[in-house]
Coordinates of C-alpha atoms in Angstrom, one line a residue:
Chain N
X1 CA 0.0 0.0 0.0
X2 CA 1.3 3.5 -0.9
X3 CA 1.2 6.3 1.6
X4 CA 0.4 9.6 0.0
X5 CA 0.6 13.2 1.4
X6 CA -2.2 15.5 0.2
X7 CA -2.9 19.2 0.9
X8 CA -5.8 19.6 3.3
X9 CA -8.8 21.9 2.8
X10 CA -7.3 24.3 5.4
X11 CA -3.9 24.3 3.8
X12 CA -5.4 25.0 0.4
X13 CA -7.0 28.1 1.8
X14 CA -3.6 29.3 2.9
X15 CA -2.5 29.2 -0.7
X16 CA -5.7 31.0 -1.8
X17 CA -5.0 33.7 0.9
X18 CA -1.4 34.1 -0.2
X19 CA -2.3 34.5 -3.8
X20 CA -5.2 36.9 -3.2
X21 CA -3.0 39.1 -1.0
X22 CA -0.4 39.3 -3.7
X23 CA -3.0 39.9 -6.4
X24 CA -4.3 42.9 -4.4
X25 CA -0.8 44.3 -4.1
X26 CA -0.3 43.9 -7.8
X27 CA -3.7 45.4 -8.5
X28 CA -4.7 42.5 -10.7
X29 CA -7.9 40.6 -9.8
X30 CA -6.9 36.9 -10.3
X31 CA -8.4 33.5 -10.8
X32 CA -6.8 31.2 -8.2
X33 CA -7.0 27.4 -8.2
X34 CA -5.6 24.8 -5.8
X35 CA -5.7 21.1 -6.6
X36 CA -4.6 18.0 -4.7
X37 CA -1.6 15.9 -5.7
X38 CA -3.7 14.0 -8.2
X39 CA -4.8 17.2 -9.9
X40 CA -8.4 17.3 -8.5
X41 CA -9.7 20.7 -7.5
X42 CA -9.8 21.6 -3.8
X43 CA -10.5 25.3 -4.0
X44 CA -11.1 28.0 -6.6
X45 CA -11.5 31.7 -6.2
X46 CA -12.3 34.3 -8.9
X47 CA -11.7 37.8 -7.4
X48 CA -14.1 40.6 -8.6
X49 CA -12.8 41.5 -12.0
X50 CA -11.0 38.2 -12.7
X51 CA -11.3 37.1 -16.3
X52 CA -13.9 34.6 -17.3
X53 CA -11.5 32.9 -19.7
X54 CA -9.1 32.5 -16.8
X55 CA -11.4 30.2 -14.8
X56 CA -10.4 27.1 -16.7
X57 CA -6.9 28.3 -17.4
X58 CA -6.2 28.7 -13.7
X59 CA -7.6 25.2 -13.0
X60 CA -5.6 23.7 -15.8
X61 CA -2.4 25.3 -14.5
X62 CA -2.9 24.0 -11.0
X63 CA -3.7 20.5 -12.5
X64 CA -0.5 20.5 -14.6
X65 CA 1.7 21.8 -11.8
X66 CA 0.5 19.0 -9.6
X67 CA 0.5 16.0 -12.0
X68 CA 3.2 16.9 -14.6
X69 CA 5.4 18.0 -11.7
X70 CA 7.0 21.1 -13.2
X71 CA 6.0 24.8 -13.3
X72 CA 3.9 25.4 -16.4
X73 CA 6.4 28.1 -17.4
X74 CA 9.1 25.4 -17.6
X75 CA 6.8 23.4 -20.0
X76 CA 6.4 26.6 -22.0
X77 CA 10.1 26.5 -22.8
X78 CA 10.2 22.8 -23.3
X79 CA 7.3 22.8 -25.7
X80 CA 8.2 25.6 -28.1
X81 CA 8.3 24.7 -31.8
X82 CA 11.5 22.8 -32.6
X83 CA 11.6 21.2 -29.2
X84 CA 10.9 17.4 -28.8
X85 CA 8.0 18.1 -26.4
X86 CA 6.2 20.4 -28.8
X87 CA 2.6 19.5 -28.9
X88 CA 2.2 18.5 -25.3
X89 CA -0.3 21.3 -24.7
X90 CA -2.8 19.3 -26.8
X91 CA -2.8 16.3 -24.5
X92 CA -5.0 15.5 -21.5
X93 CA -8.0 16.8 -23.4
X94 CA -6.4 20.2 -23.8
X95 CA -6.0 20.6 -20.0
X96 CA -2.2 20.4 -20.1
X97 CA -1.2 24.0 -19.5
X98 CA 2.1 25.4 -20.8
X99 CA 1.4 29.0 -19.8
X100 CA 3.3 30.2 -16.8
X101 CA 1.3 30.5 -13.5
X102 CA 1.0 26.8 -12.5
X103 CA 3.3 25.4 -9.8
X104 CA 3.6 22.1 -7.9
X105 CA 3.2 22.5 -4.2
X106 CA 6.1 20.5 -2.6
X107 CA 6.3 19.5 1.0
X108 CA 9.1 17.4 2.4
X109 CA 10.2 16.5 -1.1
X110 CA 6.8 15.3 -2.2
X111 CA 4.3 17.0 -4.4
X112 CA 1.1 17.4 -2.3
X113 CA -0.9 19.7 -4.7
X114 CA -0.8 22.3 -7.3
X115 CA -1.6 26.1 -7.5
X116 CA -2.6 27.9 -10.6
X117 CA -3.0 31.6 -11.3
X118 CA -4.6 33.4 -14.3
X119 CA -5.8 36.8 -15.4
X120 CA -2.5 38.8 -15.7
X121 CA 0.4 38.2 -18.1
X122 CA 2.2 34.9 -17.8
X123 CA 5.0 36.6 -15.9
X124 CA 2.5 38.3 -13.5
X125 CA 0.7 34.9 -13.0
X126 CA 4.1 33.2 -12.2
X127 CA 4.9 36.0 -9.7
X128 CA 1.6 35.6 -8.0
X129 CA 1.9 31.8 -7.8
X130 CA 5.4 32.1 -6.3
X131 CA 4.1 34.6 -3.7
X132 CA 1.3 32.1 -2.8
X133 CA 3.9 29.4 -2.2
X134 CA 6.1 31.7 -0.2
X135 CA 3.1 32.7 1.9
X136 CA 2.2 29.0 2.3
X137 CA 5.6 28.0 3.7
X138 CA 5.8 31.0 6.0
X139 CA 2.3 30.6 7.4
X140 CA 2.3 26.8 7.8
X141 CA 5.9 26.4 8.8
X142 CA 6.1 23.5 6.3
X143 CA 9.2 23.3 4.0
X144 CA 9.7 22.1 0.5
Chain C
X1 CA -27.8 49.6 -21.6
X2 CA -28.5 46.7 -19.2
X3 CA -27.6 46.9 -15.6
X4 CA -26.8 43.5 -14.2
X5 CA -26.8 42.6 -10.5
X6 CA -24.1 40.1 -9.7
X7 CA -22.9 38.3 -6.6
X8 CA -19.6 39.8 -5.4
X9 CA -16.5 37.7 -4.4
X10 CA -17.3 38.5 -0.7
X11 CA -21.0 37.5 -1.1
X12 CA -20.0 34.3 -2.7
X13 CA -17.9 33.5 0.3
X14 CA -21.0 33.9 2.5
X15 CA -22.7 31.2 0.5
X16 CA -19.6 28.9 0.9
X17 CA -19.5 29.6 4.6
X18 CA -23.2 28.8 5.0
X19 CA -23.0 25.6 3.0
X20 CA -19.8 24.4 4.8
X21 CA -21.4 25.1 8.2
X22 CA -24.4 23.1 7.3
X23 CA -22.3 20.3 5.8
X24 CA -20.4 20.0 9.1
X25 CA -23.7 19.8 11.0
X26 CA -24.8 17.1 8.7
X27 CA -21.5 15.3 9.0
X28 CA -21.1 15.2 5.2
X29 CA -18.0 16.7 3.6
X30 CA -19.4 18.5 0.6
X31 CA -18.3 20.0 -2.7
X32 CA -19.7 23.6 -2.9
X33 CA -19.8 25.8 -6.0
X34 CA -20.9 29.4 -6.4
X35 CA -21.4 31.0 -9.8
X36 CA -22.4 34.4 -11.0
X37 CA -25.6 35.1 -12.8
X38 CA -24.0 34.1 -16.1
X39 CA -23.1 30.7 -14.7
X40 CA -19.4 31.4 -14.4
X41 CA -17.6 30.0 -11.4
X42 CA -16.8 32.5 -8.6
X43 CA -15.8 30.1 -5.8
X44 CA -15.5 26.4 -5.3
X45 CA -14.6 24.4 -2.1
X46 CA -14.1 20.7 -1.7
X47 CA -14.1 19.9 2.0
X48 CA -11.7 17.1 3.2
X49 CA -13.5 13.9 2.1
X50 CA -15.8 15.5 -0.5
X51 CA -16.2 13.2 -3.5
X52 CA -14.0 13.6 -6.6
X53 CA -16.9 12.9 -8.8
X54 CA -18.9 15.7 -7.1
X55 CA -16.4 18.4 -8.1
X56 CA -17.9 18.8 -11.6
X57 CA -21.4 17.9 -10.4
X58 CA -21.5 20.8 -7.9
X59 CA -20.2 23.2 -10.5
X60 CA -22.8 22.0 -13.0
X61 CA -25.6 22.4 -10.4
X62 CA -24.6 25.9 -9.6
X63 CA -24.4 26.7 -13.3
X64 CA -27.8 25.3 -13.9
X65 CA -29.4 27.0 -10.9
X66 CA -28.1 30.4 -12.2
X67 CA -28.8 30.1 -15.9
X68 CA -31.8 27.8 -16.2
X69 CA -33.3 29.7 -13.3
X70 CA -34.8 26.8 -11.3
X71 CA -33.7 24.5 -8.6
X72 CA -32.1 21.4 -10.2
X73 CA -34.5 19.2 -8.3
X74 CA -37.4 20.9 -10.1
X75 CA -35.8 20.0 -13.4
X76 CA -35.4 16.4 -12.1
X77 CA -39.2 16.2 -12.0
X78 CA -39.7 18.1 -15.3
X79 CA -37.2 15.9 -17.1
X80 CA -38.4 12.4 -16.2
X81 CA -39.1 10.0 -19.1
X82 CA -42.6 10.8 -20.5
X83 CA -42.2 14.5 -19.7
X84 CA -41.8 17.1 -22.5
X85 CA -38.5 18.3 -21.1
X86 CA -37.0 14.8 -21.0
X87 CA -33.5 14.9 -22.4
X88 CA -32.5 18.4 -21.3
X89 CA -29.7 16.8 -19.1
X90 CA -27.9 16.1 -22.4
X91 CA -27.8 19.7 -23.4
X92 CA -25.1 22.3 -22.8
X93 CA -22.4 19.7 -23.3
X94 CA -23.8 17.6 -20.5
X95 CA -23.5 20.4 -18.0
X96 CA -27.2 20.9 -17.5
X97 CA -27.8 19.2 -14.1
X98 CA -31.1 17.7 -13.2
X99 CA -30.0 16.3 -9.8
X100 CA -31.2 18.2 -6.7
X101 CA -28.7 20.5 -5.0
X102 CA -28.5 23.5 -7.4
X103 CA -30.4 26.7 -6.7
X104 CA -30.6 30.1 -8.1
X105 CA -29.5 32.9 -5.8
X106 CA -32.2 35.6 -6.0
X107 CA -31.9 39.1 -4.7
X108 CA -34.7 41.7 -5.1
X109 CA -36.4 39.5 -7.6
X110 CA -33.4 39.0 -9.8
X111 CA -31.1 36.0 -10.1
X112 CA -27.6 37.2 -9.1
X113 CA -25.9 33.8 -9.0
X114 CA -26.2 30.1 -8.4
X115 CA -25.1 27.7 -5.7
X116 CA -24.5 24.0 -6.2
X117 CA -23.8 21.2 -3.6
X118 CA -22.7 17.6 -4.1
X119 CA -21.5 14.6 -2.2
X120 CA -24.6 13.6 -0.3
X121 CA -27.8 12.1 -1.6
X122 CA -29.8 14.5 -3.8
X123 CA -32.1 15.3 -0.8
X124 CA -29.1 16.1 1.4
X125 CA -27.6 18.2 -1.2
X126 CA -30.8 20.2 -1.6
X127 CA -31.0 20.6 2.2
X128 CA -27.4 22.0 2.3
X129 CA -28.0 24.4 -0.6
X130 CA -31.2 25.7 1.1
X131 CA -29.2 26.3 4.3
X132 CA -26.5 28.1 2.4
X133 CA -29.2 30.5 1.0
X134 CA -30.8 31.0 4.4
X135 CA -27.4 31.8 5.9
X136 CA -26.7 34.2 3.0
X137 CA -29.9 36.2 3.5
X138 CA -29.5 36.3 7.3
X139 CA -25.9 37.4 7.1
X140 CA -26.1 39.9 4.3
X141 CA -29.5 41.3 5.2
X142 CA -30.4 41.0 1.5
X143 CA -33.8 39.6 0.6
X144 CA -35.1 37.4 -2.3
Chain R
X1 CA -1.6 17.5 5.6
X2 CA -3.8 14.6 4.8
X3 CA -2.4 11.0 4.7
X4 CA -3.9 8.9 2.0
X5 CA -3.7 5.2 1.4
X6 CA -3.3 4.2 -2.3
X7 CA -3.1 0.8 -4.1
X8 CA 0.4 0.1 -5.3
X9 CA 1.3 -1.2 -8.7
X10 CA 1.8 -4.7 -7.3
X11 CA -1.5 -4.7 -5.5
X12 CA -3.2 -3.5 -8.7
X13 CA -1.8 -6.6 -10.4
X14 CA -3.4 -8.9 -7.8
X15 CA -6.8 -7.5 -8.7
X16 CA -6.0 -8.0 -12.4
X17 CA -5.0 -11.6 -11.7
X18 CA -8.1 -12.3 -9.7
X19 CA -10.4 -10.9 -12.3
X20 CA -8.6 -12.7 -15.2
X21 CA -8.7 -16.0 -13.4
X22 CA -12.5 -15.6 -12.8
X23 CA -13.0 -14.5 -16.4
X24 CA -11.4 -17.7 -17.6
X25 CA -13.5 -19.8 -15.3
X26 CA -16.6 -18.0 -16.7
X27 CA -15.4 -18.4 -20.3
X28 CA -15.8 -14.6 -20.9
X29 CA -12.7 -12.6 -22.1
X30 CA -13.0 -9.4 -20.0
X31 CA -11.7 -5.9 -20.0
X32 CA -10.3 -5.2 -16.6
X33 CA -9.3 -1.8 -15.2
X34 CA -7.8 -0.8 -11.8
X35 CA -7.6 2.8 -10.7
X36 CA -6.1 4.5 -7.6
X37 CA -8.3 6.2 -5.0
X38 CA -8.4 9.3 -7.1
X39 CA -9.8 7.5 -10.1
X40 CA -6.6 7.5 -12.1
X41 CA -5.7 4.4 -14.1
X42 CA -3.0 2.1 -12.7
X43 CA -3.5 -1.0 -14.8
X44 CA -5.7 -2.1 -17.7
X45 CA -6.0 -5.5 -19.4
X46 CA -8.1 -6.6 -22.3
X47 CA -8.0 -10.3 -22.7
X48 CA -8.0 -11.8 -26.2
X49 CA -11.6 -11.4 -27.3
X50 CA -12.6 -8.7 -24.9
X51 CA -14.9 -6.1 -26.4
X52 CA -13.5 -2.9 -27.9
X53 CA -16.5 -1.0 -26.5
X54 CA -15.7 -2.3 -23.1
X55 CA -12.2 -0.7 -22.9
X56 CA -13.6 2.7 -21.9
X57 CA -16.5 1.2 -20.0
X58 CA -14.2 -0.8 -17.7
X59 CA -12.1 2.2 -17.1
X60 CA -15.1 4.4 -16.3
X61 CA -16.5 1.7 -14.0
X62 CA -13.3 1.5 -12.0
X63 CA -13.1 5.4 -11.9
X64 CA -16.7 5.5 -10.6
X65 CA -16.2 2.8 -8.0
X66 CA -13.2 4.6 -6.6
X67 CA -14.4 8.2 -6.6
X68 CA -18.2 8.0 -6.2
X69 CA -17.6 5.3 -3.5
X70 CA -20.4 2.8 -4.4
X71 CA -20.6 -0.1 -6.7
X72 CA -21.8 1.0 -10.1
X73 CA -24.7 -1.4 -9.8
X74 CA -25.9 0.5 -6.8
X75 CA -25.9 3.7 -8.8
X76 CA -27.9 1.8 -11.5
X77 CA -30.7 1.4 -9.0
X78 CA -30.4 4.9 -7.6
X79 CA -30.5 6.5 -11.1
X80 CA -33.5 4.9 -12.7
X81 CA -36.1 7.2 -14.1
X82 CA -38.3 8.5 -11.3
X83 CA -35.4 8.5 -8.8
X84 CA -33.8 11.8 -7.6
X85 CA -30.4 10.9 -8.9
X86 CA -31.7 10.1 -12.4
X87 CA -29.3 11.8 -14.9
X88 CA -26.0 11.3 -13.0
X89 CA -24.7 9.0 -15.7
X90 CA -24.3 12.2 -17.9
X91 CA -22.0 13.9 -15.4
X92 CA -18.2 13.9 -15.3
X93 CA -18.0 14.1 -19.1
X94 CA -20.0 10.9 -19.4
X95 CA -17.5 8.9 -17.4
X96 CA -19.8 8.3 -14.4
X97 CA -20.8 4.7 -15.0
X98 CA -24.1 3.3 -13.7
X99 CA -23.6 -0.2 -15.2
X100 CA -22.7 -3.0 -12.7
X101 CA -19.1 -4.1 -12.7
X102 CA -17.3 -1.3 -10.9
X103 CA -16.5 -1.5 -7.2
X104 CA -14.5 0.5 -4.7
X105 CA -11.5 -1.3 -3.3
X106 CA -11.6 -0.8 0.5
X107 CA -8.8 -1.5 2.9
X108 CA -9.0 -0.8 6.6
X109 CA -12.2 1.2 6.1
X110 CA -10.6 3.5 3.4
X111 CA -11.2 3.5 -0.4
X112 CA -7.7 2.8 -1.9
X113 CA -8.7 2.2 -5.5
X114 CA -11.4 1.0 -7.9
X115 CA -11.8 -2.1 -10.1
X116 CA -13.9 -2.2 -13.2
X117 CA -15.0 -5.1 -15.4
X118 CA -16.7 -5.1 -18.8
X119 CA -17.5 -7.5 -21.7
X120 CA -20.2 -9.7 -20.1
X121 CA -23.7 -8.8 -19.0
X122 CA -23.8 -6.4 -16.1
X123 CA -24.5 -9.3 -13.7
X124 CA -21.5 -11.2 -15.1
X125 CA -19.3 -8.1 -14.8
X126 CA -20.3 -7.7 -11.1
X127 CA -19.6 -11.3 -10.4
X128 CA -16.1 -11.0 -11.9
X129 CA -15.4 -7.7 -10.0
X130 CA -16.5 -9.3 -6.7
X131 CA -14.2 -12.3 -7.4
X132 CA -11.3 -10.0 -8.1
X133 CA -11.8 -8.4 -4.7
X134 CA -12.2 -11.7 -2.9
X135 CA -8.9 -12.9 -4.6
X136 CA -7.3 -9.6 -3.6
X137 CA -8.1 -9.9 0.1
X138 CA -7.2 -13.6 0.2
X139 CA -3.8 -13.1 -1.6
X140 CA -2.7 -9.9 0.2
X141 CA -4.1 -10.7 3.6
X142 CA -5.5 -7.2 3.7
X143 CA -9.1 -6.7 5.0
X144 CA -11.8 -4.3 4.1
Chain P
X1 CA -11.4 -11.5 -46.9
X2 CA -8.5 -9.8 -45.0
X3 CA -6.4 -11.7 -42.6
X4 CA -5.1 -9.4 -39.9
X5 CA -2.1 -10.2 -37.6
X6 CA -2.7 -8.8 -34.1
X7 CA -0.6 -8.8 -30.9
X8 CA -2.1 -11.3 -28.4
X9 CA -2.7 -10.5 -24.7
X10 CA 0.4 -12.5 -23.8
X11 CA 2.6 -10.8 -26.4
X12 CA 1.4 -7.4 -25.1
X13 CA 2.6 -8.5 -21.7
X14 CA 6.0 -9.1 -23.1
X15 CA 6.2 -5.5 -24.3
X16 CA 5.0 -4.3 -20.9
X17 CA 7.7 -6.4 -19.2
X18 CA 10.4 -5.1 -21.5
X19 CA 9.4 -1.5 -20.9
X20 CA 9.1 -1.9 -17.1
X21 CA 12.5 -3.6 -16.9
X22 CA 14.1 -0.8 -18.8
X23 CA 12.3 1.8 -16.8
X24 CA 13.6 0.3 -13.6
X25 CA 17.2 0.4 -15.1
X26 CA 16.7 4.1 -16.0
X27 CA 15.2 4.8 -12.6
X28 CA 12.1 6.4 -14.1
X29 CA 8.7 5.0 -13.2
X30 CA 6.9 5.0 -16.5
X31 CA 3.3 4.8 -17.9
X32 CA 3.3 2.0 -20.5
X33 CA 0.6 1.4 -23.0
X34 CA 0.2 -1.4 -25.6
X35 CA -2.5 -1.2 -28.4
X36 CA -3.5 -3.6 -31.1
X37 CA -3.0 -2.8 -34.8
X38 CA -6.3 -0.9 -34.8
X39 CA -5.1 1.4 -32.0
X40 CA -7.3 -0.1 -29.3
X41 CA -5.8 -0.6 -25.9
X42 CA -4.7 -4.1 -24.8
X43 CA -2.6 -3.3 -21.8
X44 CA -1.7 -0.3 -19.7
X45 CA 0.6 -0.1 -16.7
X46 CA 1.4 2.9 -14.5
X47 CA 4.4 2.1 -12.3
X48 CA 4.4 3.6 -8.8
X49 CA 5.4 7.2 -9.3
X50 CA 4.4 7.4 -13.0
X51 CA 2.9 10.8 -13.9
X52 CA -0.9 11.2 -13.9
X53 CA -0.6 13.4 -17.0
X54 CA 1.3 10.6 -18.7
X55 CA -1.6 8.1 -18.5
X56 CA -3.4 9.5 -21.6
X57 CA -0.1 10.6 -23.2
X58 CA 1.2 7.0 -23.2
X59 CA -2.1 5.6 -24.5
X60 CA -2.1 8.3 -27.3
X61 CA 1.5 7.5 -28.2
X62 CA 0.8 3.8 -28.6
X63 CA -2.4 4.6 -30.6
X64 CA -0.5 6.8 -32.9
X65 CA 2.4 4.4 -33.4
X66 CA 0.0 1.7 -34.4
X67 CA -2.4 3.5 -36.6
X68 CA -0.3 6.4 -38.1
X69 CA 2.5 3.8 -38.6
X70 CA 5.5 5.9 -37.6
X71 CA 7.3 6.6 -34.4
X72 CA 5.8 9.6 -32.7
X73 CA 9.2 11.3 -32.7
X74 CA 9.2 11.1 -36.5
X75 CA 5.9 13.0 -36.5
X76 CA 7.4 15.5 -34.1
X77 CA 9.9 16.5 -36.8
X78 CA 7.3 16.3 -39.6
X79 CA 4.8 18.5 -37.8
X80 CA 6.9 21.4 -36.7
X81 CA 5.7 24.9 -37.8
X82 CA 6.6 25.5 -41.4
X83 CA 6.2 21.8 -42.3
X84 CA 3.2 20.6 -44.4
X85 CA 2.0 18.3 -41.7
X86 CA 1.9 21.0 -39.1
X87 CA -1.3 20.7 -37.1
X88 CA -1.7 17.0 -37.2
X89 CA -1.5 16.9 -33.4
X90 CA -4.9 18.5 -33.4
X91 CA -6.6 15.7 -35.3
X92 CA -8.2 12.5 -34.0
X93 CA -9.8 14.5 -31.1
X94 CA -6.3 15.5 -29.9
X95 CA -5.2 11.9 -29.6
X96 CA -2.6 12.1 -32.4
X97 CA 0.6 12.2 -30.5
X98 CA 3.7 14.0 -31.9
X99 CA 5.9 13.5 -28.8
X100 CA 8.6 10.8 -28.9
X101 CA 7.9 7.5 -27.1
X102 CA 5.3 5.9 -29.4
X103 CA 6.4 3.1 -31.8
X104 CA 4.6 0.7 -34.1
X105 CA 5.2 -3.0 -33.3
X106 CA 6.1 -4.6 -36.6
X107 CA 6.2 -8.4 -37.2
X108 CA 7.0 -9.9 -40.5
X109 CA 6.7 -6.6 -42.2
X110 CA 3.2 -5.9 -40.8
X111 CA 2.2 -3.5 -38.0
X112 CA 0.6 -5.7 -35.3
X113 CA 0.3 -3.1 -32.5
X114 CA 1.7 -0.1 -30.9
X115 CA 3.7 0.7 -27.8
X116 CA 3.7 4.1 -26.0
X117 CA 5.8 5.3 -23.1
X118 CA 5.5 8.5 -21.0
X119 CA 6.8 10.1 -17.8
X120 CA 10.4 10.8 -18.8
X121 CA 11.7 13.3 -21.3
X122 CA 10.8 12.6 -24.9
X123 CA 14.3 11.1 -25.5
X124 CA 14.0 8.9 -22.4
X125 CA 10.5 7.7 -23.5
X126 CA 11.9 6.8 -27.0
X127 CA 14.8 4.9 -25.4
X128 CA 12.4 2.9 -23.2
X129 CA 10.0 2.2 -26.1
X130 CA 12.9 0.9 -28.2
X131 CA 14.1 -1.3 -25.3
X132 CA 10.6 -2.7 -25.0
X133 CA 10.6 -3.7 -28.7
X134 CA 14.1 -5.2 -28.5
X135 CA 13.0 -7.3 -25.5
X136 CA 9.9 -8.3 -27.4
X137 CA 11.8 -9.6 -30.4
X138 CA 14.4 -11.4 -28.2
X139 CA 11.8 -13.0 -26.0
X140 CA 9.3 -14.1 -28.6
X141 CA 11.8 -15.0 -31.4
X142 CA 9.6 -12.9 -33.7
X143 CA 11.3 -10.6 -36.2
X144 CA 10.3 -7.2 -37.7

């Protein structure tokens, strides 16, 4: 039997809080998604003014961060035309995101969930996702 | 020009809080979704132990409550075999829910959003959705 | 942090072995799927002569058994016309199976995976899935 | 009347065994799929630690290897922007894979199935797929 660590409902809220706080600082109302380690949604928030098109993008980014185990911005580089992974954004029913803003949530060397941010530019979304993770580690005392 | 009333991010949280409180009383960890009046997701929560299969069901119930403008349990009755609305659960890409637990959120006679609950029986999901609405009206002072 | 039990690769093979052995006794080449507790596929086998249409049905049954937490034959009864859960087979992108042959795999009171069988009648598929579980408990020494 | 050669259930297992052995040597837990000559799944294995996002990618690679009759890495080159086959990864409902790791299984000059590997880099996936084929020919005594 395998023993899996998974983000709890309360820990997912910490990621939401960290992302929302950063989004307010940036002045960009964001869509924020948190999944478990298997890519299934735990929490989603669309701040007032967050983009409708970013609802599914944020969810896909969190999914990809959790289950493909890399930041979605890393896949963006790996999947450019000319690269051997070109085309991976079409897989998983189109839910494999290669736009920056999705990150795995790592605790004690294990991926326990994913966080995905969307509504800004890809760079702004990455910045907000990283801030969510930093807030998560600081608030919970957990370490990567 | 139309002037649309829409649930805010903060008001959506009140619905989540009301549903989660009722779910804890019932001892059933629920998936809870809140959409705006256009059916687009504002907030989603899966409590620890909420069913994976209920993630999309809760979202579909909230969508249907908001945009089809009836409780999903009402559609369940209207859509039984032999009824003229039979088959409507196949529409909208399969996202039209006819399982109880989705309700429109009405303020001042206008639908401003939808709430959807899933993980219990249909009857339990309806009970939890109704409690979320009651809590919402009591907390915000708004009226249907 | 949640602590989740999940079927291992080797334990999934035991379920495949138990189902295949029963299928041979019944003289019905089966499609056999085993998922983890989150509904994600671990192993799939189509025996020589198993139906092509049963590939996705077996996978959907195992998914449903794991994440909706009931035997798919139980949902068949709950979802008949006239019942409040009628229509649930349309949810989850059509992957919610309500045809007998999908069962949760329970160990120590927790669902650790799902098993799904397809190619026979619904009754034969249930019989084969139950035999797979019985073989699993006997071989591993684990208990429900 | 056509007479079709098709991988048997037992022969599919040989491909799985060859891939799993190579994956263990490489230290990469892989998703491994084997389809028949029509692209329909015969066997699938996700080793402990194989990526969730690689389940469908491995299946799509095996499908493509069998039915499009080239290694998926060959299509990667043929389908780059500027090439006349650009866009083929959008076809077949998004299941046409152009990421290395899918190969046709050829016996006596005929394609009898496909094998698809995913969880490593594209190059690692190709290496594992090739090792599975080599093991298959060595173990069965069959020749391409």
